[in-house]
Tab-separated table of C-alpha atoms in Angstrom:
chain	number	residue	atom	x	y	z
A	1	UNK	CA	0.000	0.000	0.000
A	2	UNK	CA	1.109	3.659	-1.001
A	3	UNK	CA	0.886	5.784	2.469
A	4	UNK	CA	2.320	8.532	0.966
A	5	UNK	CA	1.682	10.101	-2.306
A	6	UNK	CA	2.941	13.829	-2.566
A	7	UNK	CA	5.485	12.130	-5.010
A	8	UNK	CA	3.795	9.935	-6.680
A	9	UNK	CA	0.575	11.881	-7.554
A	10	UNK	CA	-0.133	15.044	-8.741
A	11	UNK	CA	-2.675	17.419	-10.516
A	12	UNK	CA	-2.983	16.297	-14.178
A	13	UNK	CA	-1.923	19.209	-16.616
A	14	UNK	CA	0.233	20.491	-18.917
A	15	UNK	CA	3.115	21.522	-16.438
A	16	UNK	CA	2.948	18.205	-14.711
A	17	UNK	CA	3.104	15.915	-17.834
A	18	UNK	CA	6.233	18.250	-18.270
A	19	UNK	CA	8.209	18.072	-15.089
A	20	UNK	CA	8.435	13.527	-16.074
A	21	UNK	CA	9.660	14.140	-19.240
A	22	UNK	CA	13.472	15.114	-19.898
A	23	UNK	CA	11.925	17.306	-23.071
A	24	UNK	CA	9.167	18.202	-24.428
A	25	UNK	CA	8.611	15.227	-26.937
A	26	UNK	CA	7.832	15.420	-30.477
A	27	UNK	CA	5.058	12.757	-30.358
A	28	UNK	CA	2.989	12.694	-27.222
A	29	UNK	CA	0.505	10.008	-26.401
A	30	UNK	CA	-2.158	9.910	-24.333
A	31	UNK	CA	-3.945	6.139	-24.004
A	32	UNK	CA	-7.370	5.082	-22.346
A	33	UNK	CA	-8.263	1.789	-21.834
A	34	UNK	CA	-11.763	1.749	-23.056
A	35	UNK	CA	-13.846	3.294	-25.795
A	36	UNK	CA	-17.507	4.591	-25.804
A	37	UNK	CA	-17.289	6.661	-22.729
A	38	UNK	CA	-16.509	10.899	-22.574
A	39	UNK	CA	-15.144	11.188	-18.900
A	40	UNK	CA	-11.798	10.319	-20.291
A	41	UNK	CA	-12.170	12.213	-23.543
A	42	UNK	CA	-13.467	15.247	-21.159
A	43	UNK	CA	-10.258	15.359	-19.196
A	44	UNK	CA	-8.292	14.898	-22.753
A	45	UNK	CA	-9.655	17.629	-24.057
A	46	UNK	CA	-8.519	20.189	-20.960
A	47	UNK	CA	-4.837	18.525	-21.097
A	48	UNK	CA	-4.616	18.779	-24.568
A	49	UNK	CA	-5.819	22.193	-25.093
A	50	UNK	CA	-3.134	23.488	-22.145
A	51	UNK	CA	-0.348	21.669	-24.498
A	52	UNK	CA	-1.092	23.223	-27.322
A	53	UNK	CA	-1.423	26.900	-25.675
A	54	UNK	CA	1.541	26.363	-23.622
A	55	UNK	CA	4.102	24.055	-25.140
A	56	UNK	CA	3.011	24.934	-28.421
A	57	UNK	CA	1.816	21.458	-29.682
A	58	UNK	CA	0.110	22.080	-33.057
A	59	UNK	CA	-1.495	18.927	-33.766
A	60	UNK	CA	-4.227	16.244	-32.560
A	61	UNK	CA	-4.402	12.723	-33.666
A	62	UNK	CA	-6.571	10.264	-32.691
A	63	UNK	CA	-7.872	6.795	-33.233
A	64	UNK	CA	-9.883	7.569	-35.965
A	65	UNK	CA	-9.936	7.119	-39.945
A	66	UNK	CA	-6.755	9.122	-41.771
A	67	UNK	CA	-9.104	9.863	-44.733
A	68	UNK	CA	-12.607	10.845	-42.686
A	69	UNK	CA	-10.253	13.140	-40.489
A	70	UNK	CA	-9.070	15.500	-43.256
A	71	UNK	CA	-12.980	16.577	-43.555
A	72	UNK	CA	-12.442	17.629	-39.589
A	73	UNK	CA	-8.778	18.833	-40.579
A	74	UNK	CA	-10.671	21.363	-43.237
A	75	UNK	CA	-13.394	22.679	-40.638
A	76	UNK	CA	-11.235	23.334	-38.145
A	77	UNK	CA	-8.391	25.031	-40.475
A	78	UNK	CA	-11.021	26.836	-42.793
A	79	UNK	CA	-14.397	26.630	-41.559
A	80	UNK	CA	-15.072	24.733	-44.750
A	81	UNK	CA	-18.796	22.995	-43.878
A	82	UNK	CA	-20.520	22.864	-40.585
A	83	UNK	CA	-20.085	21.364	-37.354
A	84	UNK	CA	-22.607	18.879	-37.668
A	85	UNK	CA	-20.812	17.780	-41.098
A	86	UNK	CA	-17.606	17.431	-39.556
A	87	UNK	CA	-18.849	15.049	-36.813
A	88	UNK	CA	-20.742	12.879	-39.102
A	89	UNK	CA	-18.635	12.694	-41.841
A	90	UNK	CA	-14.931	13.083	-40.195
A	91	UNK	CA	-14.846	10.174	-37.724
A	92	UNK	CA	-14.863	6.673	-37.417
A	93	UNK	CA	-15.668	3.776	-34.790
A	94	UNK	CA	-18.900	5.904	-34.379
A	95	UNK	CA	-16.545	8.145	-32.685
A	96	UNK	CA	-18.746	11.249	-33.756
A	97	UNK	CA	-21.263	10.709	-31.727
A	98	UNK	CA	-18.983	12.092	-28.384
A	99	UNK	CA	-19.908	14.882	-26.798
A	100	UNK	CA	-16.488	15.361	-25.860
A	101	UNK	CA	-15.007	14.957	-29.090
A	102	UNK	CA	-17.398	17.444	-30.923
A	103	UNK	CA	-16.654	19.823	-27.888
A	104	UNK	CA	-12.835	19.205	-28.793
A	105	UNK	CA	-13.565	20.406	-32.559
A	106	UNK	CA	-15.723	22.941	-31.762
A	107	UNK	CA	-12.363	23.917	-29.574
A	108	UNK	CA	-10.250	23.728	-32.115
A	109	UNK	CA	-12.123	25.668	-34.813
A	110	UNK	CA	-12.636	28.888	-32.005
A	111	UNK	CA	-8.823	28.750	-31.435
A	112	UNK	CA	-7.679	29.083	-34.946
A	113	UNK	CA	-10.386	31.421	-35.809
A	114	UNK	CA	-8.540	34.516	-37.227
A	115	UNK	CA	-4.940	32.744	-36.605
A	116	UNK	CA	-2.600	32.718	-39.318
A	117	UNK	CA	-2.015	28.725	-40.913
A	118	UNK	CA	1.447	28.410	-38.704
A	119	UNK	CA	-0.485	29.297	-35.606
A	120	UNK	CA	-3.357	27.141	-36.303
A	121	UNK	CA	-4.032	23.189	-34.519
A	122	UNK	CA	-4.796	20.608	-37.080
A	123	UNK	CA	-6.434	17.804	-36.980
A	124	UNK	CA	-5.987	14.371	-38.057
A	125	UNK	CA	-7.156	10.430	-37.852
A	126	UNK	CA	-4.534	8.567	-37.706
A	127	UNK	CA	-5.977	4.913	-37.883
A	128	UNK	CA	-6.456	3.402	-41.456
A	129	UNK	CA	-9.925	3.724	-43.153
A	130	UNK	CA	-10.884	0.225	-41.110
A	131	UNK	CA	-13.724	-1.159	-38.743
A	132	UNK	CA	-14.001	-3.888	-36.746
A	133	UNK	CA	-16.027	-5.817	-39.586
A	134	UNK	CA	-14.169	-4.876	-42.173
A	135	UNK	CA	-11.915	-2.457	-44.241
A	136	UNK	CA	-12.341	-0.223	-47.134
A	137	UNK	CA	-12.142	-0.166	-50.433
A	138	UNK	CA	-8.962	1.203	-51.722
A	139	UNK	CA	-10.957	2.880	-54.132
A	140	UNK	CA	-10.867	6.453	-52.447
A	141	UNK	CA	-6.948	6.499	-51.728
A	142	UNK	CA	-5.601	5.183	-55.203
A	143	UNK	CA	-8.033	7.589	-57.267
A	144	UNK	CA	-6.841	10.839	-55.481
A	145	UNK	CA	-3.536	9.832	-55.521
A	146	UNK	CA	-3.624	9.347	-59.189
A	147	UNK	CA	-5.560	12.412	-60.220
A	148	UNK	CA	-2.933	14.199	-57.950
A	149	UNK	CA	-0.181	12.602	-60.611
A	150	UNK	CA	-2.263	13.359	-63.597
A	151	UNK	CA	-2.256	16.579	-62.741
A	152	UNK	CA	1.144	17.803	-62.386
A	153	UNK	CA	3.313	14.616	-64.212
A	154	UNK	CA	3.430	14.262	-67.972
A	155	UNK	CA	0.985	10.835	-68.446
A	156	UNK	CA	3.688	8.778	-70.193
A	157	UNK	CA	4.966	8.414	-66.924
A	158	UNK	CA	2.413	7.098	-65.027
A	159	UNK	CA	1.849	3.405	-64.857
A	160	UNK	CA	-1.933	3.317	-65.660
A	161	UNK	CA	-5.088	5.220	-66.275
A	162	UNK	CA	-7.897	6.019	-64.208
A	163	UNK	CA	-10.062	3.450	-66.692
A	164	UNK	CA	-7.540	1.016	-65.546
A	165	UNK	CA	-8.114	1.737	-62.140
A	166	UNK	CA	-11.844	1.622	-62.077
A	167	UNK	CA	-11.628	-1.464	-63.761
A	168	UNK	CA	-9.664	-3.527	-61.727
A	169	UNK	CA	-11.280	-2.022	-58.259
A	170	UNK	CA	-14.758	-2.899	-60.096
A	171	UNK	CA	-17.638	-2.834	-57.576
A	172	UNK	CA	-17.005	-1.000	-53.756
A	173	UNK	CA	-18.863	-3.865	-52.179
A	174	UNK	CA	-16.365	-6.807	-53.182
A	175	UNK	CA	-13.938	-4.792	-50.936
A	176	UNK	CA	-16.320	-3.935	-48.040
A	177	UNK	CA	-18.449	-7.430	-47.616
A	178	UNK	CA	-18.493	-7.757	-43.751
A	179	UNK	CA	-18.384	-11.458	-44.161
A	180	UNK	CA	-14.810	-10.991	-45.107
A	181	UNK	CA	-13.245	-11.001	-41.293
A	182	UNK	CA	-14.110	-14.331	-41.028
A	183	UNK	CA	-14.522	-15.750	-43.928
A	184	UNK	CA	-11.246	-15.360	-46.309
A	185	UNK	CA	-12.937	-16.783	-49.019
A	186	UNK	CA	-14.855	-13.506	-49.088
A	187	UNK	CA	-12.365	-11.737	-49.743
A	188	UNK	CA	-11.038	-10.023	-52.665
A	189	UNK	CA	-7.698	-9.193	-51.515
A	190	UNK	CA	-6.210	-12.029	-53.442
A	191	UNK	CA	-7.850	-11.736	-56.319
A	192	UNK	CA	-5.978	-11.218	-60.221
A	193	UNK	CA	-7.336	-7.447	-59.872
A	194	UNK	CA	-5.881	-7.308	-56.393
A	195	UNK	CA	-2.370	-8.225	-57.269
A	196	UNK	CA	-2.616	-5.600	-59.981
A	197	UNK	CA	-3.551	-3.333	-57.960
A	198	UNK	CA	-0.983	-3.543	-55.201
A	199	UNK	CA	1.910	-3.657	-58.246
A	200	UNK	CA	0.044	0.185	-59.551
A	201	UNK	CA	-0.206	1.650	-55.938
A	202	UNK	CA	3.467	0.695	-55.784
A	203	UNK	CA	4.544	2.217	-58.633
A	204	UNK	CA	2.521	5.416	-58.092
A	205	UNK	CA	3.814	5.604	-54.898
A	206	UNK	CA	7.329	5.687	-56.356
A	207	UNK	CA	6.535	8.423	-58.597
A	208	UNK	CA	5.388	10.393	-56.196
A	209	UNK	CA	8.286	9.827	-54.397
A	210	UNK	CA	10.503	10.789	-57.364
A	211	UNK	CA	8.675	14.354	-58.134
A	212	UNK	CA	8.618	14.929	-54.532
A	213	UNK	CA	10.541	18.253	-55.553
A	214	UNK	CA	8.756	19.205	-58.442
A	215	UNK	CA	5.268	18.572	-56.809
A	216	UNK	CA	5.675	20.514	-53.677
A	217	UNK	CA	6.813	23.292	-55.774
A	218	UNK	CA	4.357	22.833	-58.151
A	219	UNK	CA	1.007	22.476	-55.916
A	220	UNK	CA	2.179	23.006	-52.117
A	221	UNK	CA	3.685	21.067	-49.018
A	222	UNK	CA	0.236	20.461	-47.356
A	223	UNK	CA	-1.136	19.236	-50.729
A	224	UNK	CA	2.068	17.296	-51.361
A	225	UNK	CA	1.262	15.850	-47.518
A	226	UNK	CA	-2.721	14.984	-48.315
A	227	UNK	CA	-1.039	12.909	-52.147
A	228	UNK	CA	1.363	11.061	-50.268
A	229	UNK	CA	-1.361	10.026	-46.897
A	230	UNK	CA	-3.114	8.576	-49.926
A	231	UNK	CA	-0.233	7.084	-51.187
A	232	UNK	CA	0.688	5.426	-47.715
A	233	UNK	CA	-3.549	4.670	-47.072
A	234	UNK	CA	-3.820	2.761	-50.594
A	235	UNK	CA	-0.687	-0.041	-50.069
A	236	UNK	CA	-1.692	-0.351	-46.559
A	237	UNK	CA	-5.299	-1.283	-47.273
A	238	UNK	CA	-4.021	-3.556	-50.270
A	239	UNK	CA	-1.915	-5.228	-47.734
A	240	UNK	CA	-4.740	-5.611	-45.487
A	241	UNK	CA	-7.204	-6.674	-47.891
A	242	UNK	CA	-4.716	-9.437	-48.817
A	243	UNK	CA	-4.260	-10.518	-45.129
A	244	UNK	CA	-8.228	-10.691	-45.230
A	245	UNK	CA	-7.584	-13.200	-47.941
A	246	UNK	CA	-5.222	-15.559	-46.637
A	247	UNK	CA	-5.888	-18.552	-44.721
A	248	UNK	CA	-2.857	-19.149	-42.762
A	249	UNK	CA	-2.785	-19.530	-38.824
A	250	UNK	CA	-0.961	-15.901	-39.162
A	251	UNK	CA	-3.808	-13.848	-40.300
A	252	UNK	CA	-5.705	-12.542	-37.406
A	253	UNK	CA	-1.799	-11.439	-36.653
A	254	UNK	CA	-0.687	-10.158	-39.213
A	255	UNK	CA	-4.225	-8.357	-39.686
A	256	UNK	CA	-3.976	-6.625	-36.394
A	257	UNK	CA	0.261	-6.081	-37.497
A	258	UNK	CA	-0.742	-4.020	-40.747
A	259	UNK	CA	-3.110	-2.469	-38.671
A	260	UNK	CA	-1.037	-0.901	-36.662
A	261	UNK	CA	2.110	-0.895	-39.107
A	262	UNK	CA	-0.994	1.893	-40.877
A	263	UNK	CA	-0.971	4.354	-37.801
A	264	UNK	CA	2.582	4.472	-37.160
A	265	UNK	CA	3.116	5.211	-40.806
A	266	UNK	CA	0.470	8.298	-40.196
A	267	UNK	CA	2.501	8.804	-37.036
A	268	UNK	CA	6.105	9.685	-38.054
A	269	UNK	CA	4.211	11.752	-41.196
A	270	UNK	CA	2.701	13.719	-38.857
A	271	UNK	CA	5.832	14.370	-36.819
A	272	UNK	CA	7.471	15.124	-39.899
A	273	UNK	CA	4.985	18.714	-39.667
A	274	UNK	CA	5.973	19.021	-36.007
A	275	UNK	CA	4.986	17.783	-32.219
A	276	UNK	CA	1.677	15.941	-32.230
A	277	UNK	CA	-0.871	15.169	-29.530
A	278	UNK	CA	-1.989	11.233	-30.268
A	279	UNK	CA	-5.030	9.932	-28.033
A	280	UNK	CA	-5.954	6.044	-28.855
A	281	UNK	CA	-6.494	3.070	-26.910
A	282	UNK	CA	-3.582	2.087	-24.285
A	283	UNK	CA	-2.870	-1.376	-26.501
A	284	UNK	CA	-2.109	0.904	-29.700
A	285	UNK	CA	-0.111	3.359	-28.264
A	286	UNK	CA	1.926	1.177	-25.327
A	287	UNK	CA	5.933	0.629	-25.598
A	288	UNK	CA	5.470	-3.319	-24.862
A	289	UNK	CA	3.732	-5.461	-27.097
A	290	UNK	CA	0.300	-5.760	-27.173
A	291	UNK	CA	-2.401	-8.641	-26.688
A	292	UNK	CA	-5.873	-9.544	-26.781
A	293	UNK	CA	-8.066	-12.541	-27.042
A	294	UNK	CA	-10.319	-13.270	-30.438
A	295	UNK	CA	-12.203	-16.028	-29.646
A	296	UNK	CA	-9.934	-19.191	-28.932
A	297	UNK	CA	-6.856	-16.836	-30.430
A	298	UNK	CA	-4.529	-14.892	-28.537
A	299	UNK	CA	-3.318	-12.360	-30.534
A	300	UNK	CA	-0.096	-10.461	-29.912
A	301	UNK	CA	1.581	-7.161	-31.837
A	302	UNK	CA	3.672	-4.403	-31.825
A	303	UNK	CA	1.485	-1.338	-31.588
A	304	UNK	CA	1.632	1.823	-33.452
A	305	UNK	CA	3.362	3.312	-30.062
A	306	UNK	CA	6.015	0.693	-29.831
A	307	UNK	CA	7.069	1.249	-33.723
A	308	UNK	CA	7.535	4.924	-33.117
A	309	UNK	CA	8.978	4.769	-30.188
A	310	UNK	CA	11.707	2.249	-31.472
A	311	UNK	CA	12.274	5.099	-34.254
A	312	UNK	CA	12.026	8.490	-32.510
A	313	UNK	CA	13.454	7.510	-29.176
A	314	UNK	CA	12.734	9.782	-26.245
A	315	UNK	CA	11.067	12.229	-29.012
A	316	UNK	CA	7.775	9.943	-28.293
A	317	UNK	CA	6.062	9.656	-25.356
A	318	UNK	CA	3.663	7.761	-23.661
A	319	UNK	CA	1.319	8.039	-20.605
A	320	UNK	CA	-1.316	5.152	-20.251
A	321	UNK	CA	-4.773	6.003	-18.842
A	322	UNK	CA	-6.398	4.055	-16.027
A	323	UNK	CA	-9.359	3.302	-14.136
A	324	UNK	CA	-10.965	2.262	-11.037
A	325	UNK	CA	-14.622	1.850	-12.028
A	326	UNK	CA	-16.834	1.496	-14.459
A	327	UNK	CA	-20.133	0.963	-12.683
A	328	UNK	CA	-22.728	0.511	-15.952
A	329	UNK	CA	-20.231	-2.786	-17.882
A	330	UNK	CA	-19.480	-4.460	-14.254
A	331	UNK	CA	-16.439	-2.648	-13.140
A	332	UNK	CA	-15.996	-2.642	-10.017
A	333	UNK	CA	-13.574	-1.496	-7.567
A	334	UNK	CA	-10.308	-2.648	-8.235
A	335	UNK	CA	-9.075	-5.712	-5.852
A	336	UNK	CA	-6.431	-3.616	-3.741
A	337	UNK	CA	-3.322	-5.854	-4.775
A	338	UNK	CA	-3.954	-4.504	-8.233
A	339	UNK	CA	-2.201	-1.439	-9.840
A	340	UNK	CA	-5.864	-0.003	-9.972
A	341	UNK	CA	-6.773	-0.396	-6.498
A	342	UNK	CA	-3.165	0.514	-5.592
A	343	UNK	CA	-4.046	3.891	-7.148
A	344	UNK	CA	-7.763	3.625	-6.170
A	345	UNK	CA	-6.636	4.424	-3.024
A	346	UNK	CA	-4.635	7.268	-3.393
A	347	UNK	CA	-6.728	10.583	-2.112
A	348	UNK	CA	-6.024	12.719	-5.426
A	349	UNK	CA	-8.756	12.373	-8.204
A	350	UNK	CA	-7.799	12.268	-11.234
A	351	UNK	CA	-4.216	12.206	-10.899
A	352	UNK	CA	-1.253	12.244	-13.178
A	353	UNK	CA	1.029	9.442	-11.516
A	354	UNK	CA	5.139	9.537	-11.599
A	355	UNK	CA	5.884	5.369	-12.376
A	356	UNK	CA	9.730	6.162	-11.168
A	357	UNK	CA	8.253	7.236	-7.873
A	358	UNK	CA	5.183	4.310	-7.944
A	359	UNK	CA	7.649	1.302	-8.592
A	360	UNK	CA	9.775	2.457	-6.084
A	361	UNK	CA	6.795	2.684	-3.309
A	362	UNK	CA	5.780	-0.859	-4.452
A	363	UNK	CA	9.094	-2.204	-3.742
A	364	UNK	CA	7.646	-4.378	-0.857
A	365	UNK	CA	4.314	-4.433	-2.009
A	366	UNK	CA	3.882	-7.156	-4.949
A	367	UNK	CA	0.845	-6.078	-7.191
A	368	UNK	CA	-0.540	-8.700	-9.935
A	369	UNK	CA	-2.830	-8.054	-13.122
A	370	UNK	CA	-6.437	-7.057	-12.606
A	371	UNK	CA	-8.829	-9.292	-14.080
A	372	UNK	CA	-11.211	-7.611	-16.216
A	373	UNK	CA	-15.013	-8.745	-16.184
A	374	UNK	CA	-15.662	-6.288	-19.625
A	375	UNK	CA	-14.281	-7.631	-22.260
A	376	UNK	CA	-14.363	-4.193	-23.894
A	377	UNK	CA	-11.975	-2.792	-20.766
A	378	UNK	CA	-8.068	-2.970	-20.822
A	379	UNK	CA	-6.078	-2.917	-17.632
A	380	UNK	CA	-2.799	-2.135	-16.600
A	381	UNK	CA	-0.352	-4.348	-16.383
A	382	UNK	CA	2.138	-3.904	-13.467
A	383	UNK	CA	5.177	-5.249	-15.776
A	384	UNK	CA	4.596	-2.248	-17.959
A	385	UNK	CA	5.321	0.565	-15.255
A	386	UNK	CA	8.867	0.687	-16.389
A	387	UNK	CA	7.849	1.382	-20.036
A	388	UNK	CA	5.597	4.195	-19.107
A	389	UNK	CA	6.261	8.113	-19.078
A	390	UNK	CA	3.093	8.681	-16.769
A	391	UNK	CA	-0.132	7.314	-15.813
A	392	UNK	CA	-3.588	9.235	-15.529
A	393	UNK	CA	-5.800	7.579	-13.423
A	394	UNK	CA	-9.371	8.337	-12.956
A	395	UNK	CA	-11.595	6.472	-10.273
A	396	UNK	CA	-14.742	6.634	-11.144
A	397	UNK	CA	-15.804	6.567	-15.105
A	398	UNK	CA	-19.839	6.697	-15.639
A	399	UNK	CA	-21.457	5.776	-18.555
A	400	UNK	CA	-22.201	8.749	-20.884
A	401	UNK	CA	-25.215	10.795	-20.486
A	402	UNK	CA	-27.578	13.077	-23.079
């Protein structure tokens, strides 16, 4: 048991999340360890919006589709649509529906209101264009990037048409058949077409990649930036689609793997612009590899965290979220040999917790992995601490309200 935690604990804001870190990070994560819920999101929202007005972070990623995002990304840069628009049409996962996350928009279009573009927060989803049943069709990603190409590159040099392309994407619904995540045989990622198709992305990828200096010049850098998300978005759903395909013991893996593989790719583009705010789920965002069950399966990856981190070093960050209850999916107080009910006992609510200062406190105090009874609900594992630039812990997380 912690008796005392003026070191351990301390108000959860910008200057705190500071004082752990030996710099002010180019990639900063924040986890949670659910979804569906604002509390979290609510106290997200007030950390992130001290971090951009203080340490002058100038994006905000989350869990959320790359290509739905940049319709958020325009309403919050230009005003371009409504409010309503943005949260219908610029988020994934059902994310929309949050309260807190429209209040975070509606944030982030009053704060660059009448700010010059190098002053201004963007916005961004940072997940592939993927749901639990399913992925997209690349359709979307491999027609912008091409008419981006056909615009500015003489056509002998690109490798197809856009009749070509239509043709061998054919119908949307081949790609998007739900049945597809567990049936492979309902897939068309291994299809003739399919192969074609990954063997054009490729090569318009590599165009891109050779014009790079002639197309920033030629259109501009944030244009160049949108061409070459769709660039990235198009292989990585070809690869996916193809791991929807396969029938090997490895694909629920390897699924999960590209999955990830996707947002760290969106990741370290990001950076590129310059320090980014990333909220997701703990498991895509944590330096140790992650796990979950499917079924009989137990699936294990390296997140989109862990890849960063293993490029950018201590310019990425990561403080995992906690909780103590979550009354409404039978979450209950945590047992108090947990790391939750280790913290669940701590007087300061919510908190931003040191793990330096909380490993050394449990010294003599052995704590072992909370059992969750929601499948839907992540804990902490104690083995992690070490790997972890801070924990916020909230006790109490009620279910959402209208």
């Amino acid at each position: 048991m912690v008796t005392d935690s003026k070191d351990i604990a301390r108000a959860v804001d910008a200057a705190a999340v500071m004082k752990l870190l030996p710099s002010r990070p180019r990639v900063l994560a924040l986890g949670e360890p659910t979804h569906g819920v604002d509390t979290p999101l609510d106290l997200r929202n007030e950390l992130f919006r001290q971090l951009v007005e203080q340490e002058g972070y100038r994006t905000i990623a989350i869990e959320s589709d790359c290509l739905m995002g940049l319709v958020v990304d325009d309403y919050v840069t230009s005003g371009k649509g409504t409010i309503d628009e943005a949260m219908e049409h610029g988020f994934s996962h059902e994310f929309g529906a949050s309260a807190a996350n429209r209040e975070l928009v509606r944030w982030a279009r009053a704060y660059n209101d009448g700010r010059p573009a190098s002053e201004q927060v963007r916005f961004a989803g940072f997940d592939g264009p993927l749901e639990i049943t399913g992925a997209a069709s690349p359709r979307q990603a491999l027609t912008a990037l091409h008419d981006y190409l056909s615009a500015e590159v003489d056509p002998d040099l690109l490798p197809c048409t856009a009749e070509t392309l239509d043709r061998l994407l054919g119908a949307d619904d081949r790609w998007t058949d739900p049945a597809a995540m567990m049936d492979p045989a309902a897939s068309a990622g291994e299809s003739a077409e399919a192969y074609e198709l990954r063997v054009l992305a490729d090569d318009l990828a590599s165009l891109f990649d050779e014009r790079t200096p002639h197309l920033i010049r030629a259109t501009s850098r944030d244009d160049w930036d949108r061409a070459r998300l769709y660039g990235r978005t198009a292989l990585g759903l070809l690869r996916y689609h193809f791991w929807m395909a396969d029938t090997s013991p490895g694909r629920m893996t390897r699924l999960v793997g590209v999955r990830d593989q996707m947002m760290a790719d969106n990741l370290l583009a990001l950076a590129e612009r310059g320090p980014v705010l990333v909220h997701a789920h703990n498991a895509h965002l944590q330096r140790d590899i992650s796990s979950m069950r499917m079924g009989d399966m137990r699936l294990e990856w390296w997140s989109a965290g862990a890849i960063v981190s293993a490029r950018l070093g201590e310019e990425y960050a990561f403080l995992a979220m906690g909780i103590g209850t979550m009354h409404h999916q039978g979450v209950d107080a945590p047992p108090p040999d947990t790391l939750e009910g280790v913290l669940y006992a701590l007087p300061e609510n919510p908190c931003l917790i040191d793990p330096t200062h909380l490993t050394t406190a449990l010294t003599d105090t052995p704590v072992v992995p909370r059992v969750s009874p929601y499948f839907g609900y992540f804990p902490l594992h104690p083995a992690h601490l070490p790997s972890m630039d801070g924990i916020v812990f909230l006790k109490d997380v009620p279910q959402n309200t209208i």
